[in-house]
Amino acid sequence: MSGIPMERPLLGEDEAAALSALAARVRELAEATVLTAVGTAEAAAVAAEIEALTARLAAGRRDAPPFVPSGERRMDRQIGNPVTGALNPLAPPVELTVGSDGIVRGEFTLSTVYEGPPSYVHGGVSAMVLDQVLGMAAAASGTPGMTATLETRYRRPTPLGVPLSVEAKASRVEGRKVYASGTICGPDGRVTVEATAMFIMPQRFVPHS
Ligand SMILES: CCCCC/C=C\C/C=C\C/C=C\C/C=C\CCCC(=O)SCCNC(=O)CCNC(=O)[C@H](O)C(C)(C)COP(=O)(O)OP(=O)(O)OC[C@H]1O[C@@H](n2cnc3c(N)ncnc32)[C@H](O)[C@@H]1OP(=O)(O)O
């Protein structure tokens, strides 16, 4: 079991907006760090300033990432999620919508911090995005679960720095198991990655009847 508490503080709108703006600046910092050519002395000077800024943020530290109050969908409350979370500088973030047809859709652009082969997206990053989107499609079917299996097929390289689209849908529910599939497409609409997955609602979360 993880030592991180399950119970989370809920952020108000103003704090969520302020922390999301902070995360956006840190995302810019990450890309600037990967691409900088300022030289060793300037890099060391900036590192010292960032160390001081990190200490300022850590002066008020929570035990776990906070949530935001659930709106219509409980799955949207994890604002620290590494794929969709506005609060998480590691998240692109991918903004997702769930249609009345049960299809989860999103558009996103991945910067050079996600590079795998030169000029293309790292395959593990594509898998992470698809895991999240297929997981949300499973949750949208009414049975949220943990990823039991995830299979990815890399049809073509996924380009960095251009708008990508992702979508997924649950295909069937068998008791606690939900099967889902989805794709990432490039700006030309051609599929770059396909995925299928099976999610299982853990036995311990099934309400006793
Ligand atoms: C309100 C409740 C919420 C609970 C869900 C929790 C989280 C989801 C929350 C929100 C969803 C919203 C959006 C989605 C967001 C993100 C998606 C990413 C999610 C992840 O990033 S998640 C991290 C990676 N994921 C893991 O870290 C899983 C580690 N694992 C386990 O926690 C257990 O392993 C578990 C839970 C999978 C099963 O545990 P269990 O005890 O409930 O299942 P049990 O043993 O009873 O098996 C029952 C039947 O499933 C078969 N079976 C079991 N495991 C299998 C496997 N792996 N492959 C193929 N078949 C499998 C058995 O063979 C049997 O099959 P049969 O019935 O046919 O005999």
mmCIF file of C-alpha atoms in Angstrom, residues 93-196:
data_model
loop_
_atom_site.group_PDB
_atom_site.id
_atom_site.type_symbol
_atom_site.label_atom_id
_atom_site.label_comp_id
_atom_site.label_asym_id
_atom_site.label_seq_id
_atom_site.Cartn_x
_atom_site.Cartn_y
_atom_site.Cartn_z
ATOM 1 C CA PRO A 93 -2.006 18.797 -20.182
ATOM 2 C CA VAL A 94 -4.486 16.912 -22.386
ATOM 3 C CA GLU A 95 -7.990 18.393 -22.150
ATOM 4 C CA LEU A 96 -10.673 15.764 -22.563
ATOM 5 C CA THR A 97 -14.396 15.822 -23.129
ATOM 6 C CA VAL A 98 -16.829 12.935 -22.867
ATOM 7 C CA GLY A 99 -19.528 12.946 -25.551
ATOM 8 C CA SER A 100 -23.085 11.711 -25.096
ATOM 9 C CA ASP A 101 -21.946 8.846 -27.384
ATOM 10 C CA GLY A 102 -19.495 7.751 -24.647
ATOM 11 C CA ILE A 103 -16.489 8.748 -26.779
ATOM 12 C CA VAL A 104 -13.713 10.570 -24.912
ATOM 13 C CA ARG A 105 -11.977 13.104 -27.157
ATOM 14 C CA GLY A 106 -9.093 15.506 -26.768
ATOM 15 C CA GLU A 107 -6.570 17.636 -28.609
ATOM 16 C CA PHE A 108 -3.054 18.292 -27.402
ATOM 17 C CA THR A 109 0.427 19.247 -28.533
ATOM 18 C CA LEU A 110 3.575 17.679 -27.115
ATOM 19 C CA SER A 111 6.710 19.793 -26.758
ATOM 20 C CA THR A 112 10.312 18.615 -27.038
ATOM 21 C CA VAL A 113 10.354 17.511 -23.374
ATOM 22 C CA TYR A 114 8.428 14.424 -24.574
ATOM 23 C CA GLU A 115 10.901 13.494 -27.311
ATOM 24 C CA GLY A 116 11.763 9.835 -27.857
ATOM 25 C CA PRO A 117 13.338 9.280 -31.281
ATOM 26 C CA PRO A 118 14.615 12.645 -32.553
ATOM 27 C CA SER A 119 11.645 14.886 -33.517
ATOM 28 C CA TYR A 120 9.026 12.316 -32.481
ATOM 29 C CA VAL A 121 7.008 11.538 -29.343
ATOM 30 C CA HIS A 122 8.384 8.939 -26.903
ATOM 31 C CA GLY A 123 6.338 5.724 -27.146
ATOM 32 C CA GLY A 124 5.894 5.542 -23.379
ATOM 33 C CA VAL A 125 4.358 9.018 -23.391
ATOM 34 C CA SER A 126 1.847 7.987 -26.089
ATOM 35 C CA ALA A 127 1.018 4.900 -23.990
ATOM 36 C CA MET A 128 0.499 7.071 -20.908
ATOM 37 C CA VAL A 129 -1.888 9.381 -22.750
ATOM 38 C CA LEU A 130 -3.822 6.418 -24.159
ATOM 39 C CA ASP A 131 -3.981 4.697 -20.753
ATOM 40 C CA GLN A 132 -5.625 7.803 -19.330
ATOM 41 C CA VAL A 133 -8.043 8.359 -22.223
ATOM 42 C CA LEU A 134 -9.096 4.689 -22.443
ATOM 43 C CA GLY A 135 -9.434 4.685 -18.623
ATOM 44 C CA MET A 136 -11.755 7.670 -18.805
ATOM 45 C CA ALA A 137 -13.806 5.932 -21.506
ATOM 46 C CA ALA A 138 -14.099 2.913 -19.189
ATOM 47 C CA ALA A 139 -15.168 5.188 -16.317
ATOM 48 C CA ALA A 140 -17.694 6.900 -18.617
ATOM 49 C CA SER A 141 -19.288 3.480 -19.179
ATOM 50 C CA GLY A 142 -20.167 3.493 -15.462
ATOM 51 C CA THR A 143 -17.490 1.079 -14.228
ATOM 52 C CA PRO A 144 -14.227 2.896 -13.386
ATOM 53 C CA GLY A 145 -11.262 0.618 -12.933
ATOM 54 C CA MET A 146 -7.528 0.165 -12.793
ATOM 55 C CA THR A 147 -5.578 -0.774 -15.902
ATOM 56 C CA ALA A 148 -5.136 -4.556 -16.031
ATOM 57 C CA THR A 149 -3.826 -4.725 -19.611
ATOM 58 C CA LEU A 150 -2.785 -2.092 -22.145
ATOM 59 C CA GLU A 151 -1.633 -2.961 -25.656
ATOM 60 C CA THR A 152 -0.275 -0.284 -27.984
ATOM 61 C CA ARG A 153 0.441 -0.542 -31.721
ATOM 62 C CA TYR A 154 2.713 2.143 -33.094
ATOM 63 C CA ARG A 155 1.637 2.528 -36.739
ATOM 64 C CA ARG A 156 3.658 5.659 -37.595
ATOM 65 C CA PRO A 157 5.884 8.051 -35.667
ATOM 66 C CA THR A 158 3.901 10.666 -33.693
ATOM 67 C CA PRO A 159 5.190 14.185 -34.405
ATOM 68 C CA LEU A 160 6.140 16.723 -31.722
ATOM 69 C CA GLY A 161 5.003 20.343 -31.754
ATOM 70 C CA VAL A 162 1.838 19.905 -33.828
ATOM 71 C CA PRO A 163 -1.800 19.397 -32.778
ATOM 72 C CA LEU A 164 -2.637 15.746 -32.111
ATOM 73 C CA SER A 165 -6.056 14.274 -31.439
ATOM 74 C CA VAL A 166 -6.906 11.361 -29.206
ATOM 75 C CA GLU A 167 -10.136 9.463 -28.750
ATOM 76 C CA ALA A 168 -11.361 6.333 -27.021
ATOM 77 C CA LYS A 169 -14.512 4.372 -26.321
ATOM 78 C CA ALA A 170 -15.505 1.479 -24.095
ATOM 79 C CA SER A 171 -16.538 -1.505 -26.200
ATOM 80 C CA ARG A 172 -17.953 -3.864 -23.576
ATOM 81 C CA VAL A 173 -18.449 -4.368 -19.848
ATOM 82 C CA GLU A 174 -18.241 -7.843 -18.288
ATOM 83 C CA GLY A 175 -18.886 -7.595 -14.572
ATOM 84 C CA ARG A 176 -15.957 -5.662 -13.084
ATOM 85 C CA LYS A 177 -14.021 -5.729 -16.380
ATOM 86 C CA VAL A 178 -14.324 -2.997 -19.020
ATOM 87 C CA TYR A 179 -12.712 -3.245 -22.467
ATOM 88 C CA ALA A 180 -11.823 -0.054 -24.349
ATOM 89 C CA SER A 181 -9.960 1.003 -27.460
ATOM 90 C CA GLY A 182 -8.654 4.252 -28.877
ATOM 91 C CA THR A 183 -6.233 6.097 -31.125
ATOM 92 C CA ILE A 184 -3.874 9.042 -31.392
ATOM 93 C CA CYS A 185 -3.972 10.802 -34.780
ATOM 94 C CA GLY A 186 -1.598 13.325 -36.335
ATOM 95 C CA PRO A 187 -2.716 16.670 -37.798
ATOM 96 C CA ASP A 188 -3.419 14.948 -41.144
ATOM 97 C CA GLY A 189 -5.973 12.702 -39.397
ATOM 98 C CA ARG A 190 -3.901 9.548 -39.908
ATOM 99 C CA VAL A 191 -3.628 7.167 -36.956
ATOM 100 C CA THR A 192 -0.165 7.060 -35.382
ATOM 101 C CA VAL A 193 -0.915 4.865 -32.342
ATOM 102 C CA GLU A 194 -3.751 2.424 -31.611
ATOM 103 C CA ALA A 195 -4.468 0.940 -28.191
ATOM 104 C CA THR A 196 -6.724 -1.597 -26.560
#
